[in-house]
Structure formats: C-alpha cells, structure tokens
Amino acid sequence: MAETLILPQTTERQEIYDSLLPQLQALTEGEPDLTANLANIAAALKEAFGFFWVGFYLKKGNQLVLGPFQGPIACTRIHFDKGVCGASYSRKETILVPDVEQFPGHIACSSSSKSEVVVPVFDPAGEVAMVLDVDSDRLDDFSEVDARSLEQIAALITTLL
Ligand code: SME
C-alpha cells in the first residue's frame, strides 16, 4: 500500500481505530521484519491520535527492553515486577491507568505523562512477547475503547511474530 495514512475527520477514537486497523494490516502484510513493522505501528498511532508517547517494550531475557517508539526518550529497561509495563507483562493483561501518580510503582520516564494504557502482545504460543505502552499528557485520557482497540492491534502483531 501507499505509505500514507488516510484518517477520518473526527475526534471519535473508535472511528479512528476502525479506520486504522485495516491500514495497519495492509502496511505490515508481507513484511517479515518485526522492527520495521513495530516502528510503523508506533508511528501510525502517534500520527492518528497525537499521543504523548507510543512504543513497545520487548521481552529480552528477564527484562523488558525498549523497542520502536514515538515520543520523547524513555527508560530502556524495565523489570517484570516494575511499573505499569511490568504489571501488564506479569499479569498478562491490559492495564488502564487514569492517573499514573495513583499507580504504585509507576515508572515516570517523563513527568509530562499523566495517564497510560499498556497492552500485552502475545506470541503464537500464548506467552507475552512484548507490551504496547501508550502515554498521554492528560489525566484520564484512555477508555475501554482504547484498551479493546489496542488489543486488536496487539492481536495483529501476534500474526507477525
Ligand atoms: N510508565 C511506564 C514506563 C514506560 S514510559 O512511560 C515510556 C511504566 O510505568 O511501566
């Protein structure tokens, strides 16, 4: 496909996700390089929603290590028992955090980050291969719409592993 996103003129996130998902499918189809695909998915989410930070932490050994992302520089390594990312990895579930200051152990890569959603990405065997972390500079910026739609994107990534 052409490397241009076509986005609906709306602020309704569900509509934007609905438009984005098939475009991400087309963008990654037939491309075997995981780094390239994750980089484009992070860029597409940033372009579509203007999130403060969007990126991946990949399981490498006994840590999560920073992968492709869009936004300010971030922490490079996260232990499985640390932060929202570590919690999502360990619990194997999506975590919505309306106010990061209320999440025990939250890792503040940036003081501008106010709310966050982290989604696990499973490998075909059902193990967590990485997490997708999306941060906002606004409090309570994420809802079930984001959680469920980002899970659909995570499911797409599973097919690329
Ligand atoms: N806040 C995350 C760390 C990653 S950065 O926000 C990019 C956490 O608590 O896991």
XYZ file of N, CA and C and ligand atoms in Angstrom:
493
model
N 0.832 -1.194 0.000
C 0.000 0.000 0.000
C 0.870 1.249 0.000
N 0.254 2.360 -0.364
C 0.985 3.623 -0.307
C 1.263 3.933 1.160
N 2.417 4.527 1.410
C 2.788 4.789 2.803
C 2.188 6.107 3.299
N 0.880 6.232 3.152
C 0.172 7.400 3.665
C -1.059 6.911 4.410
N -1.246 7.410 5.625
C -2.448 7.021 6.363
C -3.606 7.882 5.902
N -4.769 7.243 5.780
C -5.980 8.016 5.486
C -6.845 7.949 6.740
N -7.051 9.109 7.365
C -7.743 9.129 8.653
C -9.034 9.905 8.549
N -10.105 9.413 9.206
C -11.376 10.135 9.166
C -11.273 11.470 9.903
N -12.027 12.431 9.424
C -12.022 13.764 10.063
C -12.961 13.757 11.258
N -12.499 13.161 12.329
C -13.325 13.057 13.527
C -12.411 12.975 14.726
N -12.962 13.266 15.895
C -12.186 13.047 17.110
C -12.680 11.792 17.835
N -13.679 11.101 17.218
C -14.194 9.856 17.805
C -13.122 8.776 17.690
N -12.562 8.383 18.795
C -11.449 7.436 18.715
C -11.843 6.111 18.083
N -13.062 5.612 18.416
C -13.467 4.315 17.856
C -13.417 4.344 16.326
N -13.926 5.440 15.760
C -13.918 5.571 14.294
C -12.501 5.592 13.752
N -11.622 6.272 14.472
C -10.231 6.350 14.001
C -9.577 4.964 14.078
N -9.800 4.257 15.207
C -9.245 2.901 15.316
C -9.796 2.003 14.215
N -11.109 2.120 13.948
C -11.731 1.261 12.929
C -11.105 1.498 11.567
N -10.724 2.743 11.317
C -10.089 3.069 10.046
C -8.629 2.616 10.024
N -8.006 2.709 11.197
C -6.568 2.425 11.275
C -6.242 0.940 11.135
N -7.060 0.089 11.781
C -6.704 -1.331 11.862
C -6.468 -1.968 10.490
N -7.398 -1.828 9.524
C -7.129 -2.446 8.218
C -5.917 -1.831 7.517
N -5.658 -0.562 7.794
C -4.483 0.065 7.176
C -3.190 -0.506 7.775
N -3.231 -0.797 9.078
C -2.048 -1.417 9.699
C -1.848 -2.829 9.162
N -2.977 -3.508 8.928
C -2.883 -4.857 8.354
C -2.203 -4.794 6.989
N -2.651 -3.849 6.162
C -2.104 -3.712 4.813
C -0.629 -3.286 4.853
N -0.330 -2.411 5.802
C 1.028 -1.862 5.906
C 2.046 -2.932 6.297
N 1.612 -3.880 7.127
C 2.548 -4.872 7.653
C 2.515 -6.190 6.866
N 1.477 -6.366 6.076
C 1.308 -7.620 5.326
C 2.519 -7.871 4.417
N 3.079 -9.066 4.531
C 4.182 -9.422 3.639
C 5.519 -8.835 4.049
N 5.538 -8.058 5.124
C 6.826 -7.512 5.591
C 7.312 -8.373 6.758
N 8.390 -9.107 6.570
C 8.830 -10.029 7.625
C 9.639 -9.371 8.742
N 10.040 -8.129 8.581
C 10.916 -7.527 9.592
C 10.102 -6.930 10.738
N 10.277 -7.506 11.932
C 9.476 -7.082 13.085
C 9.762 -5.637 13.472
N 11.019 -5.247 13.465
C 11.364 -3.872 13.861
C 10.670 -2.873 12.941
N 10.710 -3.151 11.644
C 10.063 -2.247 10.680
C 8.569 -2.154 10.953
N 7.950 -3.291 11.224
C 6.501 -3.285 11.464
C 6.138 -2.564 12.759
N 6.880 -2.823 13.826
C 6.583 -2.151 15.101
C 6.816 -0.650 14.978
N 7.845 -0.265 14.234
C 8.150 1.161 14.052
C 6.994 1.849 13.327
N 6.473 1.219 12.297
C 5.363 1.830 11.553
C 4.079 1.860 12.383
N 3.843 0.828 13.185
C 2.631 0.817 14.023
C 2.713 1.929 15.077
N 3.885 2.102 15.683
C 4.043 3.189 16.666
C 3.836 4.541 15.986
N 4.401 4.701 14.805
C 4.269 5.978 14.084
C 2.823 6.231 13.692
N 2.126 5.177 13.266
C 0.726 5.336 12.851
C -0.145 5.756 14.030
N 0.081 5.154 15.206
C -0.710 5.526 16.388
C -0.421 6.960 16.798
N 0.831 7.343 16.714
C 1.201 8.727 17.054
C 0.535 9.709 16.077
N 0.595 9.361 14.791
C 0.026 10.260 13.771
C -1.496 10.349 13.901
N -2.129 9.218 14.165
C -3.593 9.189 14.195
C -4.162 9.891 15.428
N -3.482 9.779 16.567
C -4.074 10.274 17.818
C -3.254 11.367 18.501
N -2.023 11.547 18.071
C -1.186 12.566 18.704
C -0.822 12.239 20.141
N -0.816 10.936 20.475
C -0.467 10.561 21.845
C 0.918 11.095 22.210
N 1.117 11.313 23.519
C 2.392 11.846 24.002
C 3.538 10.871 23.735
N 3.279 9.591 23.988
C 4.321 8.564 23.797
C 3.639 7.256 23.412
N 4.174 6.611 22.403
C 3.651 5.316 21.958
C 4.846 4.417 21.675
N 4.887 3.248 22.260
C 6.019 2.390 21.925
C 5.916 1.000 22.505
N 6.946 0.239 22.222
C 6.977 -1.172 22.589
C 8.137 -1.449 23.540
N 7.879 -2.302 24.519
C 8.947 -2.890 25.331
C 8.927 -4.394 25.066
N 10.064 -4.909 24.593
C 10.137 -6.312 24.202
C 10.780 -7.155 25.291
N 10.224 -8.356 25.506
C 10.821 -9.284 26.465
C 12.162 -9.760 25.914
N 13.211 -9.471 26.651
C 14.543 -9.957 26.277
C 15.183 -10.489 27.544
N 15.343 -11.812 27.634
C 15.845 -12.412 28.866
C 14.847 -12.163 29.978
N 15.330 -11.615 31.102
C 14.426 -11.413 32.244
C 14.028 -9.950 32.417
N 14.011 -9.211 31.308
C 13.619 -7.799 31.359
C 12.791 -7.437 30.139
N 12.161 -6.251 30.234
C 11.531 -5.639 29.060
C 12.494 -4.557 28.568
N 12.774 -4.568 27.278
C 13.753 -3.635 26.718
C 13.059 -2.764 25.670
N 13.365 -1.478 25.718
C 12.757 -0.504 24.813
C 12.922 -0.915 23.357
N 11.828 -0.853 22.623
C 11.829 -1.139 21.191
C 11.410 0.098 20.426
N 10.882 -0.071 19.214
C 10.460 1.074 18.412
C 9.428 1.923 19.153
N 9.588 3.235 19.086
C 8.641 4.124 19.767
C 8.604 5.468 19.072
N 7.599 6.261 19.466
C 7.468 7.648 19.022
C 7.252 8.498 20.254
N 8.004 9.562 20.379
C 7.867 10.436 21.535
C 9.220 10.708 22.153
N 9.201 11.336 23.334
C 10.463 11.658 23.998
C 11.250 10.396 24.375
N 12.549 10.555 24.582
C 13.367 9.414 25.005
C 12.788 8.818 26.280
N 13.036 7.514 26.456
C 12.370 6.802 27.560
C 13.341 5.842 28.234
N 12.895 5.300 29.371
C 13.699 4.301 30.089
C 13.969 3.131 29.146
N 15.155 2.554 29.215
C 15.482 1.489 28.258
C 15.126 0.101 28.772
N 15.206 -0.099 30.097
C 14.959 -1.452 30.621
C 13.989 -1.416 31.789
N 13.044 -2.346 31.790
C 12.040 -2.421 32.857
C 11.986 -3.869 33.368
N 12.114 -4.035 34.681
C 11.992 -5.373 35.270
C 10.528 -5.813 35.252
N 10.331 -7.120 35.238
C 8.966 -7.657 35.139
C 8.087 -7.234 36.315
N 8.714 -6.891 37.454
C 7.914 -6.515 38.625
C 7.867 -4.995 38.819
N 8.214 -4.241 37.766
C 8.239 -2.777 37.917
C 7.286 -2.087 36.933
N 6.651 -1.034 37.424
C 5.886 -0.155 36.550
C 4.624 -0.782 35.984
N 3.946 0.007 35.196
C 2.721 -0.465 34.554
C 3.081 -1.526 33.506
N 4.192 -1.298 32.814
C 4.610 -2.258 31.789
C 4.911 -3.618 32.401
N 5.649 -3.618 33.518
C 5.966 -4.880 34.188
C 4.705 -5.565 34.690
N 3.757 -4.765 35.200
C 2.493 -5.336 35.709
C 1.697 -5.964 34.564
N 1.647 -5.285 33.432
C 0.912 -5.825 32.286
C 1.568 -7.117 31.797
N 2.888 -7.104 31.754
C 3.622 -8.310 31.340
C 3.323 -9.472 32.301
N 3.470 -9.219 33.589
C 3.343 -10.296 34.577
C 1.914 -10.810 34.700
N 0.952 -9.885 34.648
C -0.454 -10.303 34.785
C -1.035 -10.777 33.463
N -0.294 -10.554 32.378
C -0.759 -10.930 31.028
C -2.083 -10.261 30.715
N -2.233 -8.998 31.141
C -3.500 -8.318 30.864
C -3.279 -6.821 30.611
N -4.279 -6.243 29.975
C -4.274 -4.813 29.694
C -4.470 -4.043 30.988
N -3.714 -2.967 31.161
C -3.868 -2.140 32.355
C -4.106 -0.689 31.931
N -5.239 -0.174 32.393
C -5.607 1.233 32.158
C -5.281 2.014 33.421
N -4.524 3.075 33.292
C -4.151 3.877 34.470
C -4.598 5.319 34.232
N -5.714 5.720 34.856
C -6.245 7.079 34.641
C -5.344 8.165 35.206
N -4.607 7.819 36.291
C -3.726 8.797 36.933
C -2.470 8.045 37.368
N -1.375 8.287 36.647
C -0.170 7.487 36.916
C 0.344 7.667 38.346
N 0.048 8.809 38.949
C 0.542 9.026 40.321
C -0.153 8.114 41.322
N -1.295 7.569 40.924
C -2.035 6.666 41.815
C -1.659 5.205 41.582
N -0.767 4.940 40.626
C -0.397 3.544 40.357
C 0.893 3.230 41.108
N 0.821 2.335 42.115
C 2.040 2.034 42.877
C 3.131 1.470 41.968
N 4.301 2.068 42.020
C 5.424 1.553 41.239
C 5.506 2.090 39.832
N 4.611 2.987 39.484
C 4.676 3.576 38.147
C 6.067 4.140 37.883
N 6.579 3.898 36.686
C 7.899 4.418 36.329
C 7.687 5.700 35.530
N 8.160 6.802 36.081
C 7.961 8.091 35.411
C 9.133 8.368 34.471
N 8.989 7.914 33.216
C 10.023 8.241 32.237
C 9.970 9.733 31.946
N 8.767 10.304 32.040
C 8.609 11.743 31.832
C 7.570 12.255 32.805
N 7.817 13.420 33.391
C 6.845 13.990 34.323
C 5.612 14.490 33.577
N 5.690 14.580 32.251
C 4.531 15.031 31.468
C 3.489 13.941 31.310
N 3.880 12.689 31.535
C 2.942 11.584 31.355
C 1.972 11.535 32.526
N 0.675 11.610 32.217
C -0.349 11.676 33.272
C -1.248 10.453 33.341
N -1.522 9.849 32.189
C -2.315 8.624 32.180
C -1.722 7.692 31.141
N -2.120 6.422 31.234
C -1.386 5.430 30.441
C -2.230 4.182 30.243
N -2.012 3.505 29.120
C -2.606 2.188 28.911
C -1.519 1.270 28.360
N -1.430 0.080 28.931
C -0.423 -0.879 28.486
C -1.118 -2.198 28.137
N -0.793 -2.716 26.969
C -1.445 -3.911 26.426
C -0.378 -4.980 26.149
N -0.597 -6.204 26.640
C 0.374 -7.252 26.313
C 0.198 -7.738 24.872
N 1.305 -8.094 24.259
C 1.272 -8.687 22.915
C 1.763 -10.130 23.070
N 0.903 -11.070 22.724
C 1.225 -12.482 22.919
C 1.905 -13.069 21.689
N 2.810 -14.019 21.932
C 3.346 -14.772 20.796
C 2.357 -15.893 20.464
N 2.568 -16.596 19.364
C 1.575 -17.613 18.984
C 1.417 -18.722 20.033
N 2.410 -18.888 20.911
C 2.308 -19.904 21.971
C 1.582 -19.384 23.204
N 1.195 -18.096 23.194
C 0.442 -17.546 24.315
C 1.303 -16.896 25.389
N 2.610 -16.779 25.130
C 3.486 -16.071 26.077
C 3.544 -14.598 25.683
N 3.774 -13.719 26.665
C 3.874 -12.295 26.342
C 5.243 -12.025 25.711
N 5.224 -11.551 24.473
C 6.463 -11.280 23.743
C 6.924 -9.843 23.943
N 5.951 -8.955 24.204
C 6.249 -7.524 24.367
C 5.003 -6.858 24.931
N 5.146 -5.592 25.317
C 3.959 -4.812 25.665
C 3.930 -3.565 24.809
N 2.716 -3.115 24.529
C 2.490 -1.847 23.818
C 2.072 -0.829 24.882
N 2.848 0.233 24.993
C 2.617 1.252 26.031
C 2.220 2.560 25.355
N 1.079 3.114 25.761
C 0.638 4.408 25.222
C 0.432 5.359 26.398
N 1.080 6.511 26.315
C 1.026 7.500 27.402
C 0.386 8.781 26.900
N -0.341 9.446 27.818
C -0.941 10.739 27.489
C -0.457 11.797 28.468
N -0.408 13.026 28.010
C -0.064 14.121 28.924
C -1.323 14.715 29.547
N -2.463 14.001 29.386
C -3.716 14.418 30.032
C -4.172 13.326 30.991
N -4.740 13.722 32.090
C -5.293 12.758 33.038
C -6.488 12.039 32.424
N -6.651 10.766 32.759
C -7.839 10.005 32.397
C -8.148 10.081 30.897
N -7.129 9.896 30.088
C -7.295 10.083 28.645
C -7.698 8.798 27.917
N -7.686 7.663 28.619
C -7.946 6.395 27.933
C -9.189 5.709 28.488
N -9.872 5.004 27.594
C -11.093 4.303 27.990
C -11.019 2.869 27.472
N -12.122 2.163 27.677
C -12.222 0.800 27.155
C -12.088 0.780 25.626
N -12.472 1.871 24.985
C -12.324 1.941 23.517
C -10.846 1.790 23.143
N -9.987 2.527 23.849
C -8.550 2.405 23.577
C -8.058 0.999 23.925
N -8.467 0.527 25.100
C -7.986 -0.782 25.548
C -8.343 -1.870 24.539
N -9.626 -1.931 24.144
C -10.063 -3.002 23.233
C -9.431 -2.837 21.839
N -9.315 -1.596 21.374
C -8.761 -1.380 20.027
C -7.265 -1.664 20.001
N -6.560 -1.264 21.059
C -5.122 -1.565 21.108
C -4.904 -3.071 21.231
N -5.829 -3.763 21.887
C -5.741 -5.235 21.946
C -5.891 -5.840 20.545
N -6.738 -5.212 19.728
C -6.869 -5.714 18.347
C -5.568 -5.512 17.576
N -4.914 -4.390 17.835
C -3.619 -4.147 17.185
C -2.582 -5.145 17.714
N -2.654 -5.432 19.026
C -1.747 -6.433 19.591
C -1.972 -7.800 18.928
N -3.242 -8.135 18.673
C -3.549 -9.419 18.029
C -2.996 -9.455 16.607
N -3.022 -8.308 15.939
C -2.413 -8.234 14.604
C -0.915 -8.498 14.705
N -0.270 -7.916 15.714
C 1.189 -8.104 15.868
C 1.512 -9.576 16.115
N 0.639 -10.272 16.870
C 0.855 -11.710 17.104
C 1.001 -12.464 15.779
N 0.225 -12.058 14.791
C 0.281 -12.763 13.493
C 1.588 -12.443 12.750
N 2.304 -11.417 13.221
C 3.548 -11.022 12.545
C 4.773 -11.675 13.201
N 4.543 -12.364 14.336
C 5.691 -12.932 15.086
C 6.078 -14.307 14.565
N 5.418 4.450 32.624
C 5.849 3.137 32.220
C 7.293 3.143 31.798
C 7.488 3.401 30.352
S 7.376 5.001 29.905
O 6.165 5.617 30.363
C 7.608 5.222 28.295
C 5.642 2.152 33.352
O 5.317 2.545 34.474
O 5.800 0.966 33.115
